[in-house]
XYZ file of C-alpha atoms in Angstrom:
596
model
C 4.266 -20.282 -26.671
C 1.994 -22.264 -28.940
C 0.023 -20.406 -31.596
C -3.357 -21.711 -30.447
C -3.006 -20.263 -26.943
C -4.627 -16.840 -26.676
C -2.543 -14.271 -24.821
C -3.807 -11.618 -22.458
C -3.722 -9.210 -25.373
C -6.045 -11.234 -27.597
C -8.515 -12.351 -24.921
C -10.337 -9.349 -23.533
C -13.446 -8.848 -21.451
C -15.208 -8.000 -24.737
C -14.522 -11.564 -25.926
C -15.743 -13.064 -22.662
C -18.948 -11.047 -22.669
C -19.557 -11.859 -26.326
C -19.009 -15.588 -25.837
C -21.246 -15.680 -22.773
C -23.956 -13.690 -24.485
C -24.098 -16.067 -27.499
C -26.040 -18.583 -25.382
C -29.222 -17.594 -23.564
C -30.542 -19.170 -20.353
C -32.592 -21.712 -22.345
C -29.552 -22.936 -24.274
C -30.542 -21.197 -27.517
C -27.673 -20.004 -29.694
C -28.110 -16.236 -29.831
C -25.553 -15.908 -32.591
C -28.281 -17.132 -34.980
C -30.754 -14.453 -33.979
C -31.368 -11.973 -36.774
C -30.792 -8.254 -36.508
C -34.539 -7.709 -36.546
C -34.794 -9.502 -33.179
C -32.375 -7.184 -31.436
C -32.297 -3.471 -32.058
C -29.099 -2.020 -33.381
C -29.347 0.690 -30.745
C -29.322 -1.863 -27.919
C -26.356 -3.639 -29.463
C -24.442 -0.384 -29.736
C -25.131 0.458 -26.085
C -24.047 -3.004 -24.966
C -20.839 -2.844 -27.011
C -20.048 0.595 -25.642
C -20.633 -0.589 -22.066
C -18.540 -3.759 -22.402
C -15.733 -1.847 -24.053
C -15.615 0.619 -21.181
C -15.889 -2.224 -18.677
C -12.952 -4.044 -20.256
C -10.782 -0.939 -20.158
C -11.413 -0.504 -16.434
C -10.006 -3.976 -15.745
C -7.369 -4.056 -18.486
C -4.050 -5.530 -17.366
C -0.844 -3.925 -18.590
C 1.446 -6.896 -19.287
C 5.094 -6.863 -20.224
C 4.722 -10.402 -21.671
C 1.847 -12.747 -22.654
C 0.423 -14.259 -19.458
C -1.797 -17.328 -18.921
C -5.076 -16.557 -17.179
C -4.217 -19.088 -14.417
C -1.663 -16.620 -13.061
C -4.441 -14.299 -11.859
C -5.938 -16.693 -9.339
C -7.534 -16.856 -5.895
C -4.273 -17.917 -4.235
C -2.665 -14.557 -4.940
C -5.669 -12.562 -3.747
C -6.343 -14.895 -0.807
C -2.770 -14.596 0.427
C -2.931 -10.832 -0.004
C -6.111 -10.683 2.079
C -4.502 -12.714 4.867
C -1.434 -10.467 4.816
C -3.610 -7.354 4.777
C -4.953 -8.300 8.213
C -1.679 -6.734 9.401
C -2.897 -3.431 8.021
C -6.241 -3.801 9.836
C -4.274 -3.580 13.083
C -2.452 -0.423 11.976
C -5.622 1.181 10.647
C -7.564 0.352 13.797
C -5.022 2.157 15.949
C -5.327 5.263 13.807
C -9.113 5.015 13.883
C -9.755 4.382 17.563
C -7.009 5.991 19.650
C -7.820 9.658 18.975
C -11.530 9.233 19.722
C -11.039 6.925 22.719
C -8.671 9.257 24.563
C -11.163 12.093 23.908
C -13.888 10.272 25.904
C -14.764 11.795 29.276
C -14.494 8.336 30.860
C -10.837 8.056 29.814
C -10.037 11.541 31.113
C -11.672 10.820 34.448
C -10.016 7.387 34.813
C -6.526 8.869 34.549
C -7.076 12.288 36.159
C -6.936 14.322 32.956
C -10.342 16.010 33.097
C -9.424 19.191 34.966
C -6.225 20.346 33.270
C -6.577 20.935 29.521
C -2.853 21.599 28.970
C -1.803 18.468 30.873
C -4.418 16.459 28.964
C -3.146 17.576 25.530
C 0.468 16.872 26.458
C -0.336 13.420 27.894
C -2.472 12.364 24.946
C 0.190 13.492 22.491
C 2.652 11.262 24.343
C 0.245 8.302 24.407
C -0.230 8.546 20.646
C 3.365 9.326 19.641
C 5.246 6.631 21.648
C 3.586 4.115 19.356
C 5.198 5.784 16.344
C 8.607 5.906 18.016
C 8.368 2.130 18.372
C 7.346 1.856 14.719
C 10.502 3.707 13.618
C 12.853 1.309 15.389
C 10.744 -1.728 14.464
C 11.027 -0.884 10.769
C 14.825 -0.728 11.013
C 15.382 -3.933 12.978
C 12.967 -5.858 10.756
C 15.607 -5.975 8.012
C 18.017 -8.496 9.623
C 15.038 -10.619 10.690
C 13.703 -10.801 7.134
C 17.192 -11.385 5.734
C 17.909 -14.443 7.871
C 14.437 -15.761 8.689
C 12.492 -14.774 5.567
C 9.303 -12.752 5.148
C 6.808 -15.252 6.558
C 8.520 -16.126 9.854
C 9.308 -12.456 10.504
C 5.621 -11.636 10.043
C 4.691 -14.374 12.527
C 7.130 -12.878 15.077
C 5.550 -9.456 14.551
C 2.069 -10.912 15.059
C 3.088 -12.459 18.402
C 4.832 -9.264 19.511
C 1.896 -6.975 18.809
C -0.462 -9.367 20.582
C 1.702 -9.146 23.709
C 1.801 -5.340 23.497
C -1.958 -5.046 23.086
C -2.567 -7.348 26.065
C -0.276 -5.237 28.264
C -2.331 -2.108 27.460
C -5.383 -3.706 29.062
C -3.656 -3.636 32.474
C -3.947 0.178 32.662
C -6.299 1.589 35.315
C -6.687 4.493 37.725
C -4.564 2.571 40.267
C -1.569 1.697 38.065
C -1.865 4.707 35.775
C -0.963 4.977 32.073
C 2.288 2.981 32.367
C 0.892 -0.208 30.783
C -0.539 1.799 27.881
C 2.823 3.465 27.256
C 4.727 0.153 27.465
C 2.181 -1.761 25.400
C 2.085 0.878 22.675
C 5.879 0.903 22.362
C 5.949 -2.912 21.978
C 3.031 -2.847 19.553
C 4.755 -0.041 17.648
C 7.897 -2.127 17.163
C 5.756 -4.915 15.703
C 3.911 -2.494 13.421
C 7.290 -1.233 12.185
C 7.983 -4.821 11.109
C 4.642 -4.979 9.331
C 4.959 -1.712 7.397
C 8.252 -2.943 6.001
C 7.653 -6.630 5.365
C 4.011 -6.816 4.285
C 4.369 -4.660 1.135
C 7.681 -6.396 0.313
C 6.091 -9.833 0.648
C 3.088 -8.879 -1.474
C 5.254 -7.353 -4.199
C 7.374 -10.517 -4.393
C 4.478 -12.952 -4.841
C 2.496 -10.830 -7.340
C 2.463 -10.992 -11.158
C 3.531 -7.626 -12.630
C 0.142 -6.706 -14.130
C -1.725 -6.871 -10.805
C 1.131 -6.079 -8.407
C -0.186 -2.610 -7.650
C -3.669 -3.985 -6.981
C -2.356 -6.763 -4.719
C -0.156 -4.412 -2.681
C -3.066 -1.990 -2.461
C -5.127 -4.705 -0.723
C -2.829 -3.897 2.202
C -4.304 -0.405 2.020
C -7.835 -1.842 2.078
C -6.992 -3.679 5.286
C -5.757 -0.400 6.723
C -9.036 1.291 5.828
C -11.129 -1.545 7.281
C -9.371 -1.094 10.614
C -9.657 2.658 10.296
C -13.400 2.465 9.661
C -14.071 0.045 12.515
C -12.029 2.156 14.920
C -13.928 5.345 14.097
C -17.371 3.782 14.454
C -16.492 1.806 17.584
C -15.851 5.124 19.291
C -19.110 6.601 18.056
C -21.144 3.544 19.077
C -19.594 3.393 22.524
C -20.141 7.081 23.181
C -23.743 6.679 21.999
C -24.749 3.467 23.818
C -22.396 2.757 26.741
C -22.608 4.934 29.869
C -19.613 6.815 31.234
C -17.492 4.112 32.891
C -14.196 2.219 32.560
C -15.890 -0.180 30.141
C -16.471 2.708 27.721
C -12.762 3.255 26.995
C -11.604 -0.307 27.792
C -13.627 -1.964 25.002
C -11.872 -0.167 22.109
C -8.476 -1.216 23.500
C -9.645 -4.842 23.904
C -11.085 -5.073 20.369
C -7.520 -4.834 19.022
C -7.079 -8.513 19.879
C -9.607 -9.606 17.210
C -7.636 -8.555 14.083
C -4.473 -9.691 15.850
C -5.815 -13.232 16.027
C -6.831 -13.060 12.362
C -3.367 -11.945 11.298
C -1.517 -14.488 13.446
C -3.550 -17.308 11.889
C -3.097 -15.890 8.389
C 0.675 -15.500 8.758
C 0.967 -19.155 9.784
C -1.010 -20.282 6.716
C 0.859 -18.092 4.200
C 3.649 -19.483 2.013
C 7.145 -18.042 1.962
C 8.159 -15.664 -0.829
C 9.671 -17.633 -3.755
C 12.057 -14.787 -4.491
C 13.482 -14.893 -0.969
C 13.803 -18.682 -1.139
C 15.748 -18.422 -4.405
C 18.026 -15.837 -2.769
C 18.994 -18.340 -0.020
C 19.408 -21.249 -2.482
C 16.272 -23.134 -1.452
C 15.428 -23.629 -5.104
C 13.170 -26.655 -4.779
C 10.911 -25.029 -2.179
C 11.014 -21.771 -4.138
C 9.866 -23.510 -7.326
C 7.098 -25.323 -5.461
C 5.838 -22.051 -3.969
C 6.058 -20.197 -7.264
C 4.086 -22.864 -9.155
C 1.526 -22.859 -6.329
C 1.067 -19.098 -6.552
C 0.863 -19.158 -10.367
C -1.245 -22.375 -10.642
C 1.073 -23.574 -13.409
C 3.277 -26.624 -13.849
C 7.014 -26.092 -13.387
C 7.580 -27.010 -17.050
C 5.332 -24.187 -18.294
C 7.253 -21.573 -20.286
C 5.846 -18.747 -18.120
C 7.315 -20.370 -14.978
C 10.603 -21.106 -16.749
C 10.898 -17.521 -17.900
C 10.035 -16.061 -14.488
C 12.530 -18.332 -12.686
C 15.218 -17.374 -15.200
C 14.485 -13.692 -14.628
C 14.770 -14.098 -10.849
C 17.994 -16.095 -11.096
C 19.532 -13.686 -13.552
C 18.698 -10.820 -11.197
C 20.232 -12.678 -8.235
C 23.358 -13.481 -10.234
C 23.773 -9.843 -11.201
C 23.388 -8.891 -7.539
C 25.906 -11.535 -6.455
C 28.468 -10.130 -8.867
C 27.792 -6.414 -8.467
C 26.453 -6.058 -4.905
C 26.938 -9.278 -2.963
C 24.410 -11.352 -1.077
C 25.536 -10.563 2.495
C 23.501 -8.812 5.190
C 25.236 -5.440 4.921
C 26.266 -5.606 1.261
C 23.170 -3.588 0.246
C 24.171 -0.803 2.675
C 27.677 -0.637 1.217
C 26.317 -0.645 -2.323
C 23.728 2.075 -1.685
C 25.669 4.465 0.533
C 29.218 3.972 -0.808
C 29.356 2.553 -4.324
C 26.116 3.122 -6.233
C 24.810 6.656 -6.091
C 22.007 5.795 -8.517
C 20.478 3.484 -5.914
C 20.949 6.155 -3.253
C 19.118 8.615 -5.482
C 16.291 6.108 -5.966
C 16.095 5.586 -2.196
C 15.860 9.357 -1.696
C 12.971 9.458 -4.161
C 10.978 6.732 -2.398
C 11.693 8.256 1.023
C 10.488 11.604 -0.319
C 7.194 10.005 -1.342
C 6.675 8.818 2.243
C 7.606 12.247 3.617
C 5.084 13.927 1.327
C 2.484 11.302 2.222
C 2.660 11.983 5.949
C 3.307 15.730 5.880
C 0.287 16.509 3.661
C -2.032 16.472 6.688
C -3.366 12.929 6.906
C -1.776 12.138 10.279
C -3.173 15.268 11.902
C -6.630 14.348 10.654
C -6.310 10.659 11.573
C -5.327 11.221 15.181
C -6.938 14.561 15.961
C -10.033 14.585 13.775
C -12.357 15.451 16.718
C -10.257 18.583 17.351
C -10.030 19.349 13.613
C -13.806 19.217 13.181
C -14.325 21.376 16.272
C -12.199 24.107 14.681
C -14.536 23.976 11.644
C -17.595 24.578 13.809
C -18.763 21.019 14.634
C -19.796 21.087 18.294
C -20.174 18.290 20.873
C -18.246 15.035 21.375
C -20.915 12.905 19.721
C -21.155 15.180 16.667
C -17.388 15.272 16.183
C -17.169 11.492 16.533
C -19.941 11.106 13.929
C -18.090 13.433 11.537
C -14.930 11.430 12.154
C -16.811 8.185 11.473
C -18.075 9.516 8.145
C -14.474 10.352 7.383
C -13.695 6.673 7.776
C -16.525 5.727 5.397
C -15.158 8.028 2.684
C -11.659 6.587 3.096
C -12.959 3.028 2.923
C -14.954 3.579 -0.279
C -12.159 5.505 -1.989
C -9.633 2.794 -1.168
C -11.715 0.282 -3.129
C -11.885 2.721 -6.039
C -8.101 3.097 -5.916
C -7.502 -0.656 -5.884
C -10.002 -1.538 -8.634
C -9.776 1.356 -11.044
C -6.690 3.502 -10.462
C -3.445 1.876 -9.308
C -3.030 -0.595 -12.203
C -5.160 1.236 -14.784
C -4.284 4.942 -14.562
C -1.002 4.259 -12.811
C 0.898 5.816 -9.935
C 2.196 9.072 -11.455
C -1.023 10.614 -12.739
C -2.845 9.672 -9.534
C -0.219 11.427 -7.383
C -0.328 14.634 -9.424
C -4.125 14.868 -9.743
C -4.557 14.141 -6.050
C -2.039 16.785 -4.972
C -3.653 19.441 -7.150
C -7.123 19.065 -5.635
C -5.823 18.476 -2.094
C -3.894 21.738 -2.284
C -6.976 23.662 -3.464
C -9.098 22.237 -0.634
C -6.695 23.254 2.112
C -6.114 26.724 0.627
C -9.860 27.245 0.898
C -10.141 25.905 4.471
C -7.217 28.032 5.639
C -8.656 31.169 4.006
C -12.078 30.462 5.524
C -10.679 30.115 9.056
C -8.643 33.303 8.641
C -11.733 35.280 7.668
C -14.356 33.521 9.808
C -13.120 31.448 12.752
C -16.178 29.668 14.245
C -14.307 28.865 17.460
C -14.383 32.521 18.453
C -17.327 33.762 20.553
C -20.277 35.067 18.552
C -19.065 33.759 15.185
C -21.162 31.105 13.465
C -19.863 28.636 10.879
C -22.517 29.553 8.294
C -22.487 28.362 4.657
C -18.731 28.898 4.457
C -18.230 26.470 7.340
C -20.353 23.813 5.655
C -18.301 24.269 2.496
C -15.116 23.930 4.550
C -16.368 20.628 5.981
C -17.239 19.502 2.464
C -13.745 20.459 1.310
C -12.337 18.338 4.124
C -14.224 15.297 2.809
C -13.123 16.040 -0.766
C -9.545 16.329 0.487
C -9.601 12.936 2.198
C -11.197 11.291 -0.848
C -8.505 12.583 -3.214
C -5.710 11.816 -0.772
C -6.852 8.183 -0.469
C -7.113 7.880 -4.269
C -3.328 8.285 -4.579
C -1.150 9.187 -1.613
C -2.460 6.805 1.020
C -1.342 3.606 -0.722
C 0.799 4.858 -3.605
C 4.115 5.280 -1.735
C 3.821 1.737 -0.349
C 3.281 0.390 -3.863
C 6.209 2.269 -5.412
C 8.566 1.817 -2.459
C 8.144 -1.948 -2.405
C 8.560 -2.557 -6.138
C 11.461 -0.429 -7.424
C 14.393 -2.317 -5.848
C 16.004 -5.682 -6.594
C 15.295 -8.741 -4.423
C 18.550 -8.691 -2.440
C 18.220 -5.050 -1.417
C 14.413 -4.749 -1.363
C 13.936 -5.554 2.324
C 16.833 -3.248 3.288
C 15.473 -0.366 1.222
C 11.909 -0.870 2.387
C 13.114 -0.951 6.003
C 14.572 2.525 5.480
C 11.428 3.673 3.650
C 9.225 2.405 6.476
C 11.434 3.964 9.166
C 11.460 7.307 7.334
C 7.669 7.201 6.992
C 7.273 6.975 10.774
C 9.357 10.125 11.392
C 6.726 12.568 10.039
C 3.978 10.463 11.613
C 5.688 10.848 15.002
C 6.192 14.575 14.454
C 2.613 15.217 13.386
C 1.063 13.026 16.087
C 3.186 14.713 18.765
C 2.918 18.335 17.671
C -0.389 18.725 15.801
C -2.146 20.185 18.850
C 0.709 22.690 19.255
C 0.518 23.594 15.563
C -3.241 24.158 15.781
C -2.831 26.368 18.863
C 0.009 28.466 17.434
C -0.497 28.423 13.635
C -4.320 28.243 13.664
C -5.459 28.637 10.018
C -1.792 28.610 8.930
C -1.549 24.854 9.425
C -3.788 24.389 6.381
C -1.630 26.738 4.289
C 1.382 24.647 5.351
C -0.243 21.421 4.146
C -1.523 23.067 0.933
C 1.960 24.343 0.071
C 3.497 20.891 0.459
C 0.808 19.397 -1.785
C 1.623 21.989 -4.464
C 5.364 21.227 -4.222
C 4.740 17.495 -4.645
C 3.297 17.977 -8.160
C 6.529 18.993 -9.975
C 8.473 16.549 -7.782
C 6.435 13.599 -9.082
C 6.430 14.851 -12.677
C 10.202 15.258 -12.936
C 11.491 12.462 -10.678
C 8.991 9.576 -10.264
C 8.586 7.267 -13.311
C 5.465 5.197 -13.892
C 5.880 1.609 -12.625
C 2.599 -0.134 -13.532
C 3.058 -3.447 -15.335
C 6.862 -3.412 -15.084
C 8.526 -6.632 -13.848
C 10.487 -6.267 -10.612
C 13.619 -7.424 -12.416
C 13.276 -4.588 -14.971
C 13.027 -1.698 -12.511
C 16.685 -0.673 -12.931
C 16.023 0.125 -16.593
C 13.086 2.325 -15.609
C 15.411 4.646 -13.718
C 17.838 5.077 -16.612
C 19.046 8.653 -16.295
C 19.370 9.000 -20.079
C 15.587 8.708 -20.549
C 13.189 11.485 -19.392
C 11.155 10.341 -16.391
C 7.824 11.048 -18.083
C 8.756 8.844 -21.084
C 10.600 6.005 -19.314
C 7.596 3.719 -18.820
C 6.332 3.691 -22.409
C 9.839 3.158 -23.811
C 10.621 0.293 -21.439
C 7.292 -1.482 -21.963
C 7.719 -1.435 -25.737
C 11.261 -2.811 -25.536
C 10.320 -5.477 -22.978
C 7.355 -6.771 -24.997
C 9.607 -7.241 -28.005
C 12.352 -9.061 -26.066
C 10.057 -11.308 -24.006
C 7.856 -12.371 -26.928
C 10.982 -13.495 -28.775
C 12.434 -15.178 -25.680
C 9.295 -17.106 -24.764
C 9.151 -18.587 -28.282
C 12.784 -19.730 -28.065
C 12.764 -23.579 -28.253
C 16.020 -23.718 -26.245
C 14.575 -22.066 -23.119
C 14.339 -24.150 -19.969
C 15.205 -23.878 -16.289
C 18.775 -23.010 -15.392
C 21.086 -23.652 -12.475
C 22.869 -20.442 -11.531
C 25.522 -22.430 -9.709
C 26.883 -23.993 -12.926
C 28.380 -20.961 -14.614
C 30.392 -22.911 -17.197
C 27.196 -24.072 -18.945
C 25.451 -20.726 -19.103
C 25.308 -17.700 -21.270
C 23.309 -14.527 -21.044
C 21.411 -13.473 -24.110
C 19.755 -10.068 -23.827
C 17.567 -10.159 -20.725
C 17.173 -13.958 -20.740
C 19.453 -16.637 -19.258
C 19.393 -19.960 -21.095
C 21.521 -23.107 -20.913
C 23.450 -24.303 -23.920
C 21.878 -27.361 -25.464
């Protein structure tokens, strides 16, 4: 790289603010203003503020990166892909409140039998998650043969069909269309939970990969928020009728249309295209995403990294459909261990209590002393607001700045404390019993519930998706993420099906159960989950080197990678390679170059 090009390390937000502030709005050069014109105190405050501001948006790079790489195409594509998450979030936001409406109960004959109602609603909610489990598994062969983009388009069409079928339900035909539609929609969502994070991880530069994947989480929270408040608005303004429960089901079609259009406009993953030998299209897509010419050393280096990774996989694993399964479950126990770690993150994520709260928040708030359908729906809606705001905080200030590890551990600590308190409060003062009022302790319990959801969103809601989609090589990534996604739907199914039973039988003990799991997750993350922020996808194997302590692996790898890549990118012999011509190649360190 030429000496006169500033790297990401030398060009900070401090420099940008300073350069911009040297010229005032009238064109006067402020650099010539004397100290007497500006107080030293004001300068100190401004410098302190800009320094803090720059740290919040600092990018952790493993090699010098042109500013063009962080462009609107990456974020725009991520926003289009995140429309898939709006669909998933909307289901979690609307279904629990909609089936709690009196109009829904009366339409399907569920108003007079509380036990039959709870059992039926549990089935309505959980069949969706059963479909998600199988959808996540079968998405792998689709993505292997058809690629990420076309598989996402298929999922968009499938979920649209499922959502349309749900609208055929009525008092005459019963709940059959809702069951059938939710199973079909669930299969499509299984596709999305696997392929969307994989796609986003493959198009993203390392320094902002966590932020880009976390945009998927923002989409989830947008849908979540809309679903919660749709229920509240309908209960508040629409009289008891079929239209009251029908509208929330119909609104699903809006984000579906957005996602279908977005998936058609998106470009295929360059990494997948390289893996199927469509090198020309892959290079075109990669240069489009990076806004760089194909002759730029950054592009050359990235292509060489991808091809080197694919060549290693061809030799050690194979590039066939089931070669990853053989490698993981038969030959390479290190990969199996890594898969167990990512699956464990998803199990912790969905057994910490979030699914019970998502789908049964009206019931949860009633147990804390909130009375009336409208009041519980309002409390649930505020829940959605907290999740939405905290997701933005996670994306902007946590995932790529503080990292994944510290966020997991801090979140689990506070989440555990919150649920220990709520469980103890309900044991000593249960406001659902006759003559017992919630009192100040009940208000504190509700406050603890909001604190819990805020801290959960700041780490566990999006973190497992980020880690699970980035720690495996290209050829096995879709296979591994398919298993991760399928595993994640198992606890979701369990909690959505049996939460009402757990509340009835365990009562306050359900909170102790969740608090205990949060406490267990802290040492699990500390000893087994390495930090992944800023690490290139092709370097993830080194991060899981068993000879290096987990809590030191990231800093050691980043230091070594900076040294190697800075030397490699200054090598005058570096240019694009053709993996197919092995006789002209040699591997030097982590960089493939062609003899010249």
